[in-house]
Coordinates of C-alpha atoms in Angstrom, one line a residue:
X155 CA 24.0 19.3 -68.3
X156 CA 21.2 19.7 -65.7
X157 CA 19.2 17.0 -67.4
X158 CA 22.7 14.4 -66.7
X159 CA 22.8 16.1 -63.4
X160 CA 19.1 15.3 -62.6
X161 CA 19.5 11.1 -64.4
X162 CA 22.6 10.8 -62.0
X163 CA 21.2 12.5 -59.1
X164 CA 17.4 10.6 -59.7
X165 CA 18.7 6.9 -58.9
X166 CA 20.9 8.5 -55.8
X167 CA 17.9 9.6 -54.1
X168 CA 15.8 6.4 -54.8
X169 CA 18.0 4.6 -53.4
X170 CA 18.1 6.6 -50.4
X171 CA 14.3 6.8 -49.8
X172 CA 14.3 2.9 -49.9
X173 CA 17.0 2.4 -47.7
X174 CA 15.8 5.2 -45.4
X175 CA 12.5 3.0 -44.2
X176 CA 13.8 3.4 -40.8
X177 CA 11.6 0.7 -39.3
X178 CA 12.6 -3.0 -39.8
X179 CA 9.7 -5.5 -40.4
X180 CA 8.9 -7.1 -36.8
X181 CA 9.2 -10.3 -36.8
X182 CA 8.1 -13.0 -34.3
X183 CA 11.2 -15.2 -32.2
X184 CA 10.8 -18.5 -33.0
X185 CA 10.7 -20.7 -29.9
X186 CA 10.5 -24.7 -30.3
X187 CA 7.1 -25.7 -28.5
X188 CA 6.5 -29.0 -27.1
X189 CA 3.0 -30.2 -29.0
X190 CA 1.7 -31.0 -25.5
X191 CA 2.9 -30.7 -21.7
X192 CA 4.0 -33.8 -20.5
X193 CA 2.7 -33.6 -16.9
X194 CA -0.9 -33.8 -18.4
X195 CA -0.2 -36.4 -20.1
X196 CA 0.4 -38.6 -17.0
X197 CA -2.1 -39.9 -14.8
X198 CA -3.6 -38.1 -11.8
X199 CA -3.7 -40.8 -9.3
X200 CA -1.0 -43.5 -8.3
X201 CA -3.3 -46.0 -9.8
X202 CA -1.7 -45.5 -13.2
X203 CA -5.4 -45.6 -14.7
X204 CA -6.3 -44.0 -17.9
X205 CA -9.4 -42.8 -16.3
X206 CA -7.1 -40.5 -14.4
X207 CA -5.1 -39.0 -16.7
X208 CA -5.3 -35.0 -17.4
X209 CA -8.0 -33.9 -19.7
X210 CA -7.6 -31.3 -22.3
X211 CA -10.5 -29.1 -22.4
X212 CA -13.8 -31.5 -22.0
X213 CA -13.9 -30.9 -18.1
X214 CA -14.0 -27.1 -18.5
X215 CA -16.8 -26.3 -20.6
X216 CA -19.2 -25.0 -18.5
X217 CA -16.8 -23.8 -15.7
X218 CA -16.4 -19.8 -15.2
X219 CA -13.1 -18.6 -17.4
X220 CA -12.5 -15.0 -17.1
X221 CA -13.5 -14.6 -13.2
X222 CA -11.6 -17.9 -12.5
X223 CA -12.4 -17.8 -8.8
X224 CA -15.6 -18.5 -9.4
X225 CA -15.3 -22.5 -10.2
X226 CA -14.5 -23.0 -6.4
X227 CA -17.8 -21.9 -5.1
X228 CA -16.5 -19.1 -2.6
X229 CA -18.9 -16.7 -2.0
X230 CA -16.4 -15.5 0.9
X231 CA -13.4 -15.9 -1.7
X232 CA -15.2 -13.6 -4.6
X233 CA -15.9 -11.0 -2.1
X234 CA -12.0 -10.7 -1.2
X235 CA -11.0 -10.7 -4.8
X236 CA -13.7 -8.0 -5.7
X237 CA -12.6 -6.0 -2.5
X238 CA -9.0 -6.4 -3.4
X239 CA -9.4 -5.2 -6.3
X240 CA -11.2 -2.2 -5.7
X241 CA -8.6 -0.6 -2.8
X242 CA -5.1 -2.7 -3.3
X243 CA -2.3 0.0 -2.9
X244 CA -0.1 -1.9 -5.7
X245 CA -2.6 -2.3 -8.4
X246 CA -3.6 1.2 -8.1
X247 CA -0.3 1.9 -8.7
X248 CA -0.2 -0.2 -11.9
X249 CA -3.2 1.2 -12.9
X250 CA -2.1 4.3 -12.8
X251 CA 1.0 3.7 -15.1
X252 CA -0.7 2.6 -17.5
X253 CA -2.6 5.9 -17.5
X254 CA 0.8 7.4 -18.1
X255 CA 1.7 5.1 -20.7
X256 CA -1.5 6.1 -22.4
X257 CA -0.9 9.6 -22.0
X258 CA 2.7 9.5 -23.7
X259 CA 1.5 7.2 -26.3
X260 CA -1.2 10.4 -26.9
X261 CA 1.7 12.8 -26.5
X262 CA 3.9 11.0 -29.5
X263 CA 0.4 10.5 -32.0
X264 CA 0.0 14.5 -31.8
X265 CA 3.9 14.9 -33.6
X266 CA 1.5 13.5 -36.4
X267 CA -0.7 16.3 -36.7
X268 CA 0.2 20.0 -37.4
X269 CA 1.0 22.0 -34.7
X270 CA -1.1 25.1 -34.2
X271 CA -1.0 28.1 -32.2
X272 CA -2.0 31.6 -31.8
X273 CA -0.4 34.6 -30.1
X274 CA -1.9 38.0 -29.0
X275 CA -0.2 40.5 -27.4
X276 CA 0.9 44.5 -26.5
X277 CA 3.8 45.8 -25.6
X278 CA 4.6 49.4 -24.7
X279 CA 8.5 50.7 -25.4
X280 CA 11.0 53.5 -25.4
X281 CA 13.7 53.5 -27.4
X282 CA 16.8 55.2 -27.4
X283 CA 17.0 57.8 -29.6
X284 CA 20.5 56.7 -31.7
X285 CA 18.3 53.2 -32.2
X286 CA 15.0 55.6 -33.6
X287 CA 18.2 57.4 -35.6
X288 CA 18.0 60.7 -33.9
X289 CA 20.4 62.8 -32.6
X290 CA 22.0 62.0 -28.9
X291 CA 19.3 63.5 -26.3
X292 CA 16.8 63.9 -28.8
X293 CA 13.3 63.2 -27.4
X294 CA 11.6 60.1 -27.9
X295 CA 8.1 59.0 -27.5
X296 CA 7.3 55.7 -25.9
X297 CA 5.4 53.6 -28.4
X298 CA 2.7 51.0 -28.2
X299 CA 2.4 48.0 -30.5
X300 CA -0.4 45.4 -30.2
X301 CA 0.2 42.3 -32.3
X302 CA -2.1 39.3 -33.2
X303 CA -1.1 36.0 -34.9
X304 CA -1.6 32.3 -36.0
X305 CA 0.9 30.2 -36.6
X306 CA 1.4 26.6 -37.5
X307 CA 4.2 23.9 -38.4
X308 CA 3.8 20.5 -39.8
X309 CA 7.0 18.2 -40.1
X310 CA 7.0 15.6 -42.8
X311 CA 7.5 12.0 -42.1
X312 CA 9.6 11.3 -45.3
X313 CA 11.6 8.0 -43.8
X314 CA 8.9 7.1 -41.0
X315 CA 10.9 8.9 -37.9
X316 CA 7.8 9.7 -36.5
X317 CA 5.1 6.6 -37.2
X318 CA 7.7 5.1 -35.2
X319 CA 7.7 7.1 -32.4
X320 CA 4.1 6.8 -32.3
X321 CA 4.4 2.8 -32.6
X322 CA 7.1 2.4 -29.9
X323 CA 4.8 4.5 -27.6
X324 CA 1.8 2.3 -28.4
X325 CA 3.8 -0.3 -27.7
X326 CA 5.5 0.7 -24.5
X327 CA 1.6 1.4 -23.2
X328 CA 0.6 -2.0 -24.3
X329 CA 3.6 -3.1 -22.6
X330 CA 2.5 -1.5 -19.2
X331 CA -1.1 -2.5 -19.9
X332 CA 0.1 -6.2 -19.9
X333 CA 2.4 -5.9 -16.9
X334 CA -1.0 -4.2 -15.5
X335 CA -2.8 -7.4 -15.7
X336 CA -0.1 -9.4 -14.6
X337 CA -0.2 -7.1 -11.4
X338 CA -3.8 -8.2 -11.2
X339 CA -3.7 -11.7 -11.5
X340 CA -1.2 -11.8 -9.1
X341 CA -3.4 -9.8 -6.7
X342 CA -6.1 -12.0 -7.5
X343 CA -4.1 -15.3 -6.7
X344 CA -2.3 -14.1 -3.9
X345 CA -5.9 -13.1 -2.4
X346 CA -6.9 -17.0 -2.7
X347 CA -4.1 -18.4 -2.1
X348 CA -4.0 -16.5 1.2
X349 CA -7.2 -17.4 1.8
X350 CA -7.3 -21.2 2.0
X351 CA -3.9 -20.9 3.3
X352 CA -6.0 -19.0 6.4
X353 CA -9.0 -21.4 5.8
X354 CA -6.5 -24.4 6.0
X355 CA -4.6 -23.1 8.9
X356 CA -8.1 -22.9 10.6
X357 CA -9.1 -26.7 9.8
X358 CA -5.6 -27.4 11.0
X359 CA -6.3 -25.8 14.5
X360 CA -9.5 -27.4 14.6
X361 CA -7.8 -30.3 14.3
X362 CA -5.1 -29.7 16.7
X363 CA -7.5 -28.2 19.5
X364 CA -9.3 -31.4 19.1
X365 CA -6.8 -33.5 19.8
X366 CA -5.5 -31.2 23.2
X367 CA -9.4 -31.8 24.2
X368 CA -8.6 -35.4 24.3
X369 CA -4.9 -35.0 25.9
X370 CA -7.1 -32.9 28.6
X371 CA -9.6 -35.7 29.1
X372 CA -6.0 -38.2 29.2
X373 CA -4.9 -36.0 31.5
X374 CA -8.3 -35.8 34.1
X375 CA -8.4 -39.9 33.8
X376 CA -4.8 -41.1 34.2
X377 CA -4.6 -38.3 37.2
X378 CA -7.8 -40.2 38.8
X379 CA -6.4 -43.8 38.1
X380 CA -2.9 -42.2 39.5
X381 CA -4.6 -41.3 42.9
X382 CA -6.4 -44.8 43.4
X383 CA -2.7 -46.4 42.9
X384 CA -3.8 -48.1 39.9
X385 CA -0.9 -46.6 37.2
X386 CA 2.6 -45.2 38.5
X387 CA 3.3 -41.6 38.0
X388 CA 5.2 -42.2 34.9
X389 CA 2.3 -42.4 32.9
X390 CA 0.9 -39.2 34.5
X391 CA 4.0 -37.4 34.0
X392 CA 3.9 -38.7 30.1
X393 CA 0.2 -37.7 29.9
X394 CA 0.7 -34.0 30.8
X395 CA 4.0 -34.1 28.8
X396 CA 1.5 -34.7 25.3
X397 CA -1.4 -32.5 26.6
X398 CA 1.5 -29.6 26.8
X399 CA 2.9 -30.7 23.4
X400 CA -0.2 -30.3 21.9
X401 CA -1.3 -26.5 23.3
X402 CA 2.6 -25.6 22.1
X403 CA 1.3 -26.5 18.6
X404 CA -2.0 -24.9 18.9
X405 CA -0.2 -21.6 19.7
X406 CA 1.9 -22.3 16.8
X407 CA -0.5 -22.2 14.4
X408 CA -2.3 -19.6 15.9
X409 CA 0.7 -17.6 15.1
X410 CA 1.0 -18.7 11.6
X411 CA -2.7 -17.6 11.5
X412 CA -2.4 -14.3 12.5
X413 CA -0.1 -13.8 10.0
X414 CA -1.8 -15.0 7.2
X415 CA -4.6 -12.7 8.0
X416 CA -2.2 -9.6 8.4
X417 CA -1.1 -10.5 4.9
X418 CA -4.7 -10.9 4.0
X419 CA -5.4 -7.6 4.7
X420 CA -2.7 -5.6 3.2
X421 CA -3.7 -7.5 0.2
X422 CA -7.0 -6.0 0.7
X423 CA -5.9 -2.4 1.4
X424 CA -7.1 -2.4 5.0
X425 CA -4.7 -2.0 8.2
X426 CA -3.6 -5.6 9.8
X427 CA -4.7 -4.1 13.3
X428 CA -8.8 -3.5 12.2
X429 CA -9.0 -6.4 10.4
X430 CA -10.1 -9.4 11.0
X431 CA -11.0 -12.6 9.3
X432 CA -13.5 -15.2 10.6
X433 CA -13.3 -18.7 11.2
X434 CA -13.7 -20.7 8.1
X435 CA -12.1 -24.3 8.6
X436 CA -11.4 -26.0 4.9
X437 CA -13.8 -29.3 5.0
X438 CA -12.8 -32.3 3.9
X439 CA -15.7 -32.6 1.2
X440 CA -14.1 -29.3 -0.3
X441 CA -14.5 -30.2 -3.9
X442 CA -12.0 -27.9 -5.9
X443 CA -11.9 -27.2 -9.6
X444 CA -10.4 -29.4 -12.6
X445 CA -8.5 -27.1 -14.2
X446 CA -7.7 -28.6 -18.2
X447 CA -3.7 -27.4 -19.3
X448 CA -5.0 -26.8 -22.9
X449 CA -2.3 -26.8 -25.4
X450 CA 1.3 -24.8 -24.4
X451 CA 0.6 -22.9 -27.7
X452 CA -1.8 -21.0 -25.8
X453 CA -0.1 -19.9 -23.1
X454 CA 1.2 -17.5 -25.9
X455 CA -1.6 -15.8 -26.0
X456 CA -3.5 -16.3 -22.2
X457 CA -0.2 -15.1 -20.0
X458 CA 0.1 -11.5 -19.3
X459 CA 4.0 -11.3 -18.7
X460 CA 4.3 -13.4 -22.3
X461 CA 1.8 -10.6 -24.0
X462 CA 4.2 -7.7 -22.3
X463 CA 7.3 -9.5 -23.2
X464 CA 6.2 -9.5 -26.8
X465 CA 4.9 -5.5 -26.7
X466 CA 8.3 -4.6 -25.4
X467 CA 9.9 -7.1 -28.5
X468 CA 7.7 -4.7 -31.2
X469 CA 8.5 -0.8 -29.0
X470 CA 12.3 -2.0 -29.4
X471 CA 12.3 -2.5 -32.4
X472 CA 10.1 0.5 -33.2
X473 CA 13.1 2.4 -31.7
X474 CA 15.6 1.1 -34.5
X475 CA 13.3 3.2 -36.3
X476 CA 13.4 5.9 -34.3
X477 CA 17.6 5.6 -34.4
X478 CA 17.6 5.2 -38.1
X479 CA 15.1 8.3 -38.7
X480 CA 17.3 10.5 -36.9
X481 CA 20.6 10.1 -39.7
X482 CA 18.5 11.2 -42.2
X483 CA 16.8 14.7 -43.8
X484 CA 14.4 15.8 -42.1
X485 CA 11.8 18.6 -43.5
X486 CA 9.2 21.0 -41.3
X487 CA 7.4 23.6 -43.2
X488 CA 5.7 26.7 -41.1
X489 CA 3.6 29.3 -42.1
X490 CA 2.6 32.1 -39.9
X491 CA 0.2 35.5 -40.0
X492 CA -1.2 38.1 -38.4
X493 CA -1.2 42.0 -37.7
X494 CA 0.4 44.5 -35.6
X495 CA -0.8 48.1 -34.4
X496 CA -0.2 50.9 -32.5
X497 CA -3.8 50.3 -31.6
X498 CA -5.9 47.3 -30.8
X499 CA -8.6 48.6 -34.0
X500 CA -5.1 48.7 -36.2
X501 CA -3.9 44.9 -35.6
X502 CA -7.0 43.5 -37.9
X503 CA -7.1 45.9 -40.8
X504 CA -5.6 44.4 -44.1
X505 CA -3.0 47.0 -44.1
X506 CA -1.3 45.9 -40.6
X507 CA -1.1 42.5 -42.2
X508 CA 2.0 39.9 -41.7
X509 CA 3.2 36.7 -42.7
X510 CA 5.8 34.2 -43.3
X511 CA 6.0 30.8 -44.6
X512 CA 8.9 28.7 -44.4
X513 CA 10.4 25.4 -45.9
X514 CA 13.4 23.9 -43.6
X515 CA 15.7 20.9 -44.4
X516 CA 17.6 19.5 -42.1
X517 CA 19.9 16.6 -42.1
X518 CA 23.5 15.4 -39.5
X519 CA 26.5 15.7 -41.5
X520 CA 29.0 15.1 -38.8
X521 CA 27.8 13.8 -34.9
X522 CA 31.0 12.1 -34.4
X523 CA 29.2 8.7 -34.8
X524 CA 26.4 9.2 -32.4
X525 CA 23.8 8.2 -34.6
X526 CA 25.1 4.9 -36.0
X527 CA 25.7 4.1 -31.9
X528 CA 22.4 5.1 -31.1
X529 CA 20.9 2.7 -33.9
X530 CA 23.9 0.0 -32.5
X531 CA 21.9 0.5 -28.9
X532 CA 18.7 0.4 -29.9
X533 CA 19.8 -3.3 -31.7
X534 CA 21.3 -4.7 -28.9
X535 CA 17.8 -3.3 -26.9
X536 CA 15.7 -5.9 -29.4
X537 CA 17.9 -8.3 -29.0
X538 CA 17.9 -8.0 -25.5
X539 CA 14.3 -8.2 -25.3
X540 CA 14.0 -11.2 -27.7
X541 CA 15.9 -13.2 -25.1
X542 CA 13.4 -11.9 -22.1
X543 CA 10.7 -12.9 -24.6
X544 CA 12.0 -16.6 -24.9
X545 CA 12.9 -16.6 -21.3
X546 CA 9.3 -15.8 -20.2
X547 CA 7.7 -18.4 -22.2
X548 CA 10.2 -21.2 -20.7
X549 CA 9.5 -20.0 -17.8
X550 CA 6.0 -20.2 -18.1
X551 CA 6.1 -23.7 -19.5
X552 CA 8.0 -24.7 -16.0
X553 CA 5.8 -23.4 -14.3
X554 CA 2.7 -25.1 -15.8
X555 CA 4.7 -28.5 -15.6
X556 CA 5.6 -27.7 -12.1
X557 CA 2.0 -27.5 -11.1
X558 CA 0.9 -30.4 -13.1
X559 CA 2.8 -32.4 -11.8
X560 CA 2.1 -31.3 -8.0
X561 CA -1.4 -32.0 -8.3
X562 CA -0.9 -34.8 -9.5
X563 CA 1.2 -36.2 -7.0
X564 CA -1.0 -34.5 -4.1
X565 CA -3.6 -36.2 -5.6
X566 CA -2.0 -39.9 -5.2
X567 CA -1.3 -38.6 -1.8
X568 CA -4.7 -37.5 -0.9
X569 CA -5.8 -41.5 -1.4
X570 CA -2.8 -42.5 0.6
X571 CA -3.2 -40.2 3.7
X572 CA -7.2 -41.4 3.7
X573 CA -6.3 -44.9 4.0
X574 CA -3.1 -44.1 6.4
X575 CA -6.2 -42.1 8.4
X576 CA -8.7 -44.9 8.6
X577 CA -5.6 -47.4 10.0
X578 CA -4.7 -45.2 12.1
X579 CA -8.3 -44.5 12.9
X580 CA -9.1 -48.3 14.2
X581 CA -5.7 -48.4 15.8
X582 CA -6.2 -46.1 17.8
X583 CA -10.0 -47.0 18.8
X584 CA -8.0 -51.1 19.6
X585 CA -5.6 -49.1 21.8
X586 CA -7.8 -47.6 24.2
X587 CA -10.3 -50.6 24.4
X588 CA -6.7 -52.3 25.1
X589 CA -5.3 -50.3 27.5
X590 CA -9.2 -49.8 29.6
X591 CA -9.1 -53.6 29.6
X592 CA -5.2 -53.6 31.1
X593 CA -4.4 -55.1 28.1
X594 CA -1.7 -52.9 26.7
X595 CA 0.7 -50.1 28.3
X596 CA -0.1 -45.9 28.4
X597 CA 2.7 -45.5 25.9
X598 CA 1.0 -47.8 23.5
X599 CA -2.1 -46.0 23.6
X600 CA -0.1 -43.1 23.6
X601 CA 2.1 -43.9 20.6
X602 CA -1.2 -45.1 18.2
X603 CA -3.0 -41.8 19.4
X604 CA -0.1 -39.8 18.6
X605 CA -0.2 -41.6 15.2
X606 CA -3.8 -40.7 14.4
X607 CA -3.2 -37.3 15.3
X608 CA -0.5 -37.2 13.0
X609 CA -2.0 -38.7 10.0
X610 CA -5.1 -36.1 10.7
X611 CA -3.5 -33.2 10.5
X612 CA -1.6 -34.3 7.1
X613 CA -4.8 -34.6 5.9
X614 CA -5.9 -31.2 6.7
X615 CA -2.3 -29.7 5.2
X616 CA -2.4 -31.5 2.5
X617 CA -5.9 -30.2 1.4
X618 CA -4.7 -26.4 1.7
X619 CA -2.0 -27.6 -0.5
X620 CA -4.1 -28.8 -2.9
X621 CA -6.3 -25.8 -3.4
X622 CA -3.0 -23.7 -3.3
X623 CA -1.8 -25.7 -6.2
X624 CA -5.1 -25.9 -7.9
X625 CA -4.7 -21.5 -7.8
X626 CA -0.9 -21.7 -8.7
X627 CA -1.9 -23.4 -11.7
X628 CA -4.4 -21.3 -13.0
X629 CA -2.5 -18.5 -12.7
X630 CA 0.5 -20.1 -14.6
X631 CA -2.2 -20.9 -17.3
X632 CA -2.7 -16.6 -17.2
X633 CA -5.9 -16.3 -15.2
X634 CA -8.2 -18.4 -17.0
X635 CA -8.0 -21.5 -19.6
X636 CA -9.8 -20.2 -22.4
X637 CA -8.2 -19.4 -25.7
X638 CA -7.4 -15.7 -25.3
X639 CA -8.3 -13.3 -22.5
X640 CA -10.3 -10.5 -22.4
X641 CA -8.6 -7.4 -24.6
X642 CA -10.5 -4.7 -22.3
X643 CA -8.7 -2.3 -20.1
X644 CA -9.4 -4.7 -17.0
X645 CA -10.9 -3.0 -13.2
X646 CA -9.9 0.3 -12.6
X647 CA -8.8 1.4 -15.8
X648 CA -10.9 3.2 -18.4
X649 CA -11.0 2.5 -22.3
X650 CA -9.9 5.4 -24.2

């Protein structure tokens, strides 16, 4: 009878312990890739050239990868970056997360190992003397007990509750570790974009200030050739009209200035009031990096938001495990020993010995369904997650075509604006000669002056906006363009 019992009862609980693998194998979204971006594919320059077209990889071989910053030759900009670094308020905050993360991850591993603990203590009592089993009013001596013990308890992992706990903490910290680095290549690109936004801004004022020099200089000659009778006052009255124009727009853009460096310095972690940054006009000979798209297979592995999106894919499903552990047995044995005395000698002689061991099973028989809905939650959670996964690496394609494709067009537009500045240049130079010589009227000159300012400070905007893009891109391409970054714990965090 008990063998039938035990052939009937064998193939139930095999069953069970296969079924009962409470973790499902992870495994990877699939998410259709384009075999190479299409903006790199296209030429640079309006020309249409082959010569111009986006390289690969060649270009970038001996350029600086995991300190980006460095290919633009910024002493001034790798100062920031480092500074930034060291004292930004929201990457401390990061960093300190991911401590956390670390610490629960530490806290869930330990479930592993047996627990251990040991206990000494005294206490002094008085019973009453029906408890001692003595007559009402009987007297009764206060007692003293010292006890001594070590105990420990171990629960067994028999359908993996626990490994994956411990995986979907490791996870979640690799998770935060990620969105960590993200944090800091953020910092780090908003630090130089800032930057040449300021440097930019001061080329633009230079530019600007220049031309309210001339309007001055307009202003002093017209106001002589006004008092000899040679010109009506119209053309005075337009004169001082252009020179005010243009000091309206230098203030302009000194306010714009002021608040790039305010936002410069929270960046850094200083106080907008004490700091300030120095004049540092962008030149024109500025020669910014070529950054190569590589292939969008590696975005995979360079982006820091794609890497966390993927961490949070493996903790939730980790969790099914978790959810699935929890409907079945679960077993914790304990043991425990020691002595007690009624003095402190007593407690370690191998008469005042104690102990227990114990063997407990446990296992839900009725929860009124809220295990199956936890496991139902914790589904929906992957799913949820796959579908942030796939939207983060879409999104990161965009935004790699996005900047492809403005540098390339800013770069067609660079050649344009130079030869729109070099007309406008010699028009302008014809003008005056023209109008000196009586030749022409003051709001000729004025119109092909107005022009050349115009065309100048396009120029000037349009170079910020190429070394804006030039960062934008390299930090859609995850901080770098080489294969895979750097797996350490990254400034201000320590390996454990």
């Amino acid at each position: 009878m008990n063998s039938m019992i035990a052939r009937g009862v064998a193939p139930l609980l095999a069953a069970l312990l296969l079924t009962a693998c409470a973790t499902p194998e992870f495994r990877q979204p699939a998410i259709e890739m384009p075999a190479a971006f299409r903006e790199s594919q296209l030429p640079t320059e309006l020309d249409g050239s082959e010569a111009s077209r986006w390289k690969p990889a060649q270009p970038a071989g001996q350029q600086p990868r995991g300190q980006w910053w460095l290919a633009f030759g910024d002493p001034a900009l790798t100062a920031l970056i480092e500074e930034a670094g060291a004292n930004n308020a929201k990457l401390a905050v990061a960093a300190s997360r991911v401590r956390q993360a670390r610490a629960i991850a530490g806290i869930a591993a330990s479930e592993r190992a047996p627990q251990v603990g040991l206990g000494i203590g005294a206490q002094r009592a008085r019973p009453a003397a029906l408890e001692s089993g003595m007559q009402q009013g009987a007297p009764v001596q206060p007692l003293t007990r010292y006890t001594a013990s070590l105990s420990a308890s171990y629960e067994v992992d028999l359908f993996g509750r626990v490994a994956a706990n411990v995986s979907a903490a490791r996870s979640d910290a690799a998770t935060i570790e990620a969105n960590y680095r993200s944090v800091l290549l953020a910092l780090q690109a908003d630090v130089a974009q800032t930057w040449f936004r300021l440097r930019a801004l001061d080329a633009e004022l230079e530019t600007v200030e220049r031309t309210v020099r001339l309007r001055e200089e307009s202003v002093a000659v017209t106001q002589r050739r006004f008092d000899l009778g040679d010109i009506g006052e119209f053309d005075l009255s337009r004169a001082r009209t252009e020179l005010a124009t243009a000091r309206a727009e230098a203030l302009g853009l000194q306010r714009q200035r002021a608040s790039a460096e305010h936002a410069l310095a929270v960046l850094l972690g200083k106080p907008a009031s004490s700091y300030v940054a120095g004049n540092s006009p962008l030149p024109a000979a500025t020669a910014l990096p070529a950054i190569p798209a590589g292939l969008p297979s590696s975005l995979l592995e360079r982006r820091p938001d794609i890497h966390a999106a993927q961490r949070a894919m493996e903790a939730e499903n980790a969790r099914i495990g978790v959810a699935r552990g929890a409907m079945f047995p679960s077993l914790n044995i304990s043991a425990a020993g020691g002595g007690v005395g009624g003095a402190v000698s007593e407690v370690f002689r191998w008469s005042s010995r104690s102990w227990v061991l114990g063997l407990l099973g446990t296992m839900p028989l009725i929860d009124g369904g809220r295990n199956r809905a936890n496991v139902e939650r914790s589904e929906g959670a992957l799913e949820e997650s796959v579908g942030a996964y796939r939207q983060s690496v879409l999104a990161a394609f965009a935004e790699v075509e996005d900047n492809l494709a403005g540098l390339r067009i800013l770069s067609g537009q660079a050649g344009q604006i130079e030869a729109a500045r070099l007309a406008a240049q010699r028009s302008a130079s014809l003008a005056q000669k023209l109008y000196d010589a009586g030749r022409s009227s003051y709001l000729e000159l004025l119109d092909a002056q107005r022009n050349l300012a115009a065309v100048e400070r396009s120029a000037v905007q349009l170079r910020g906006e190429r070394a804006l893009a030039t960062v934008a891109l390299v930090r859609a391409l995850g901080g770098g363009w080489d294969p895979a970054p750097d797996a350490g714990p990254g400034p201000g965090l320590a390996q454990r």
